[in-house]
mmCIF file of C-alpha atoms in Angstrom:
data_model
loop_
_atom_site.group_PDB
_atom_site.id
_atom_site.type_symbol
_atom_site.label_atom_id
_atom_site.label_comp_id
_atom_site.label_asym_id
_atom_site.label_seq_id
_atom_site.Cartn_x
_atom_site.Cartn_y
_atom_site.Cartn_z
ATOM 1 C CA MET A 2 -0.282 0.051 0.022
ATOM 2 C CA PHE A 3 1.194 3.446 -0.925
ATOM 3 C CA PRO A 4 2.438 5.400 2.347
ATOM 4 C CA GLY A 5 0.455 8.344 2.763
ATOM 5 C CA LEU A 6 -2.991 7.384 2.531
ATOM 6 C CA ILE A 7 -6.125 7.992 4.998
ATOM 7 C CA ILE A 8 -9.475 6.934 5.503
ATOM 8 C CA ARG A 9 -11.492 10.156 5.917
ATOM 9 C CA SER A 10 -15.558 11.487 5.756
ATOM 10 C CA SER A 11 -16.425 11.868 1.970
ATOM 11 C CA SER A 12 -18.845 14.042 -0.117
ATOM 12 C CA ILE A 13 -19.805 11.139 -2.587
ATOM 13 C CA HIS A 14 -20.282 8.559 -0.145
ATOM 14 C CA ALA A 15 -19.551 7.637 3.442
ATOM 15 C CA ALA A 16 -15.302 7.094 4.187
ATOM 16 C CA GLY A 17 -13.570 7.907 1.259
ATOM 17 C CA CYS A 18 -9.793 6.920 1.140
ATOM 18 C CA TYR A 19 -7.221 10.052 0.490
ATOM 19 C CA THR A 20 -3.689 11.069 0.215
ATOM 20 C CA ARG A 21 -1.212 13.254 2.587
ATOM 21 C CA ARG A 22 1.344 13.392 -0.088
ATOM 22 C CA PRO A 23 1.549 14.055 -3.549
ATOM 23 C CA ILE A 24 1.292 11.124 -6.130
ATOM 24 C CA LYS A 25 2.811 10.341 -9.364
ATOM 25 C CA LYS A 26 0.903 8.950 -12.994
ATOM 26 C CA GLY A 27 1.158 5.535 -12.844
ATOM 27 C CA VAL A 28 1.440 4.228 -9.198
ATOM 28 C CA ARG A 29 -0.307 1.111 -7.794
ATOM 29 C CA ILE A 30 -2.269 2.964 -4.657
ATOM 30 C CA CYS A 31 -3.384 -0.130 -3.346
ATOM 31 C CA GLU A 32 -4.417 -3.826 -4.068
ATOM 32 C CA TYR A 33 -8.136 -5.174 -4.133
ATOM 33 C CA ASP A 34 -7.899 -7.927 -2.448
ATOM 34 C CA GLY A 35 -9.895 -10.060 -0.393
ATOM 35 C CA GLN A 36 -11.899 -13.845 -0.373
ATOM 36 C CA ARG A 37 -12.672 -14.628 -3.922
ATOM 37 C CA MET A 38 -15.920 -16.092 -5.036
ATOM 38 C CA SER A 39 -18.008 -16.551 -7.112
ATOM 39 C CA LYS A 40 -20.461 -14.257 -8.219
ATOM 40 C CA ALA A 41 -23.338 -17.121 -7.342
ATOM 41 C CA ALA A 42 -21.704 -17.275 -4.129
ATOM 42 C CA ALA A 43 -21.213 -13.595 -3.189
ATOM 43 C CA ASP A 44 -25.164 -13.355 -4.667
ATOM 44 C CA ALA A 45 -26.544 -15.936 -1.461
ATOM 45 C CA ARG A 46 -23.615 -13.764 1.017
ATOM 46 C CA TYR A 47 -25.029 -10.807 -0.094
ATOM 47 C CA LYS A 48 -28.915 -11.006 -0.651
ATOM 48 C CA GLY A 49 -31.021 -8.518 1.279
ATOM 49 C CA ARG A 50 -27.667 -6.043 1.966
ATOM 50 C CA SER A 51 -27.357 -2.950 -0.171
ATOM 51 C CA VAL A 52 -23.653 -2.552 0.405
ATOM 52 C CA THR A 53 -21.473 -5.055 -0.815
ATOM 53 C CA TYR A 54 -17.607 -4.661 -1.511
ATOM 54 C CA LEU A 55 -17.242 -6.143 -4.731
ATOM 55 C CA PHE A 56 -15.336 -6.449 -7.432
ATOM 56 C CA ALA A 57 -16.035 -8.797 -10.747
ATOM 57 C CA CYS A 58 -13.049 -10.327 -11.909
ATOM 58 C CA ASP A 59 -14.200 -12.280 -14.818
ATOM 59 C CA GLU A 60 -17.424 -13.307 -16.027
ATOM 60 C CA ASP A 61 -18.051 -15.604 -12.363
ATOM 61 C CA MET A 62 -15.399 -14.518 -9.830
ATOM 62 C CA VAL A 63 -15.792 -11.969 -7.923
ATOM 63 C CA ILE A 64 -13.535 -10.543 -4.831
ATOM 64 C CA ASP A 65 -15.308 -9.639 -1.786
ATOM 65 C CA GLY A 66 -12.902 -6.241 -1.047
ATOM 66 C CA PHE A 67 -11.289 -5.645 2.255
ATOM 67 C CA GLY A 68 -8.677 -2.514 2.963
ATOM 68 C CA THR A 69 -8.034 0.008 1.757
ATOM 69 C CA ALA A 70 -9.524 -0.148 -1.694
ATOM 70 C CA MET A 71 -12.762 -0.335 -0.663
ATOM 71 C CA PHE A 72 -12.367 2.781 0.408
ATOM 72 C CA LEU A 73 -12.014 4.232 -3.607
ATOM 73 C CA ASN A 74 -15.560 6.182 -4.399
ATOM 74 C CA HIS A 75 -16.453 6.001 -7.295
ATOM 75 C CA CYS A 76 -16.136 9.200 -9.731
ATOM 76 C CA CYS A 77 -17.307 9.755 -13.403
ATOM 77 C CA ASP A 78 -13.989 11.503 -13.611
ATOM 78 C CA PRO A 79 -11.765 9.940 -11.487
ATOM 79 C CA ASN A 80 -7.654 9.641 -11.263
ATOM 80 C CA CYS A 81 -7.348 5.749 -10.229
ATOM 81 C CA GLU A 82 -7.960 3.156 -12.380
ATOM 82 C CA THR A 83 -7.715 -0.777 -11.869
ATOM 83 C CA GLU A 84 -5.428 -2.948 -13.504
ATOM 84 C CA GLN A 85 -5.204 -6.829 -13.691
ATOM 85 C CA ASP A 86 -2.041 -8.696 -13.009
ATOM 86 C CA GLU A 87 -1.478 -12.169 -15.049
ATOM 87 C CA ASN A 88 -1.641 -13.721 -12.097
ATOM 88 C CA GLY A 89 -5.265 -12.102 -11.762
ATOM 89 C CA ARG A 90 -4.365 -10.081 -8.760
ATOM 90 C CA VAL A 91 -5.894 -6.559 -9.377
ATOM 91 C CA PHE A 92 -4.026 -3.202 -8.623
ATOM 92 C CA ILE A 93 -5.437 0.312 -8.159
ATOM 93 C CA SER A 94 -2.730 3.136 -10.052
ATOM 94 C CA THR A 95 -3.019 6.878 -10.734
ATOM 95 C CA MET A 96 -4.354 7.875 -13.800
ATOM 96 C CA ARG A 97 -2.485 11.814 -12.960
ATOM 97 C CA ASP A 98 -0.144 13.365 -10.472
ATOM 98 C CA VAL A 99 -2.863 13.505 -7.666
ATOM 99 C CA ALA A 100 -2.318 16.394 -5.337
ATOM 100 C CA ALA A 101 -2.376 15.933 -1.669
ATOM 101 C CA GLY A 102 -5.515 16.602 -0.349
ATOM 102 C CA GLU A 103 -7.337 14.836 -3.167
ATOM 103 C CA GLU A 104 -9.684 11.958 -2.605
ATOM 104 C CA LEU A 105 -8.935 8.547 -4.901
ATOM 105 C CA THR A 106 -11.354 7.614 -7.046
ATOM 106 C CA TYR A 107 -11.694 4.684 -9.871
ATOM 107 C CA GLU A 108 -14.911 4.189 -11.926
ATOM 108 C CA TYR A 109 -16.739 1.393 -10.545
ATOM 109 C CA ASN A 110 -18.553 1.018 -14.352
ATOM 110 C CA LEU A 111 -21.142 -1.808 -12.753
ATOM 111 C CA HIS A 112 -21.927 -4.966 -14.755
ATOM 112 C CA ASP A 113 -24.510 -7.221 -14.311
ATOM 113 C CA SER A 114 -26.416 -6.005 -10.862
ATOM 114 C CA ASP A 115 -28.665 -7.063 -9.603
ATOM 115 C CA GLU A 116 -29.727 -3.427 -9.052
ATOM 116 C CA ASP A 117 -32.323 -1.259 -10.626
ATOM 117 C CA ASP A 118 -30.241 1.631 -10.638
ATOM 118 C CA ALA A 119 -26.747 2.809 -9.517
ATOM 119 C CA ASP A 120 -27.051 6.400 -9.031
ATOM 120 C CA CYS A 121 -23.732 8.228 -9.032
ATOM 121 C CA TYR A 122 -23.449 11.064 -6.775
ATOM 122 C CA CYS A 123 -20.237 12.241 -7.760
ATOM 123 C CA GLY A 124 -20.090 15.570 -8.219
ATOM 124 C CA ALA A 125 -17.860 16.147 -11.588
ATOM 125 C CA ALA A 126 -18.562 18.010 -14.154
ATOM 126 C CA ALA A 127 -19.359 15.701 -16.538
ATOM 127 C CA CYS A 128 -20.868 12.846 -13.480
ATOM 128 C CA ARG A 129 -22.967 10.278 -15.965
ATOM 129 C CA ASN A 130 -25.533 10.139 -12.345
ATOM 130 C CA THR A 131 -24.455 6.019 -12.999
ATOM 131 C CA MET A 132 -22.504 3.593 -11.550
ATOM 132 C CA PHE A 133 -22.770 1.159 -14.267
ATOM 133 C CA SER A 134 -20.535 0.968 -16.959
ATOM 134 C CA ASP A 135 -21.527 2.451 -20.730
ATOM 135 C CA LEU A 136 -21.788 -1.351 -21.809
ATOM 136 C CA GLU A 137 -24.366 -1.956 -18.728
ATOM 137 C CA LEU A 138 -26.475 1.053 -19.668
ATOM 138 C CA VAL A 139 -27.286 -0.634 -23.546
ATOM 139 C CA ARG A 140 -27.734 -3.916 -22.169
ATOM 140 C CA ARG A 141 -30.388 -2.331 -19.603
ATOM 141 C CA ALA A 142 -31.950 -0.138 -22.926
ATOM 142 C CA ARG A 143 -32.333 -3.210 -25.427
ATOM 143 C CA MET A 144 -33.641 -5.667 -22.306
ATOM 144 C CA ALA A 145 -36.364 -2.278 -21.102
ATOM 145 C CA LYS A 146 -36.885 -2.258 -25.203
ATOM 146 C CA ARG A 147 -37.863 -6.112 -25.077
ATOM 147 C CA LYS A 148 -40.169 -5.692 -22.239
ATOM 148 C CA ALA A 149 -42.175 -3.022 -23.724
ATOM 149 C CA ALA A 150 -42.405 -4.996 -27.039
ATOM 150 C CA ALA A 151 -43.167 -7.765 -25.027
ATOM 151 C CA LYS A 152 -46.039 -5.968 -23.128
ATOM 152 C CA ARG A 153 -47.489 -4.586 -26.246
ATOM 153 C CA VAL A 154 -47.576 -8.012 -27.997
ATOM 154 C CA ALA A 155 -49.342 -9.225 -25.003
ATOM 155 C CA ALA A 156 -52.381 -6.035 -24.139
ATOM 156 C CA PRO A 157 -55.535 -7.323 -25.510
ATOM 157 C CA GLN A 158 -56.368 -5.479 -28.941
ATOM 158 C CA PRO A 159 -59.427 -3.801 -29.563
#
């Protein structure tokens, strides 16, 4: 873990991770670490809970977040990004130089969620108002069109 990180109150969501010192572009801040499990196991473990710290590694595997990484909030204009190495480990690295005192954030790009919405409160000038990925938004729009078409077909005709 990068030295000089602190967890404190965030205007984005509850608590956030901040740096006390400047960080250069391309520096690994921390690893997104925790127990790895299937999506089905995670769904069962967190059924009925609204807060989780799950990070999708691939189609069916997630990391149940633990440690510093779970405090990095989503932002539509992030200063960090995730990268997966050849061993499947997930790291959070800076995308640009980060000033001392800044909150560290990355784009969550949520997908395959059981939730109807994933509102964003990052406050960025170009905020998309959602934590869903662009691909997930397209997928959801297609599903909504299919459901609407099915309702029209199933509706009794006068």
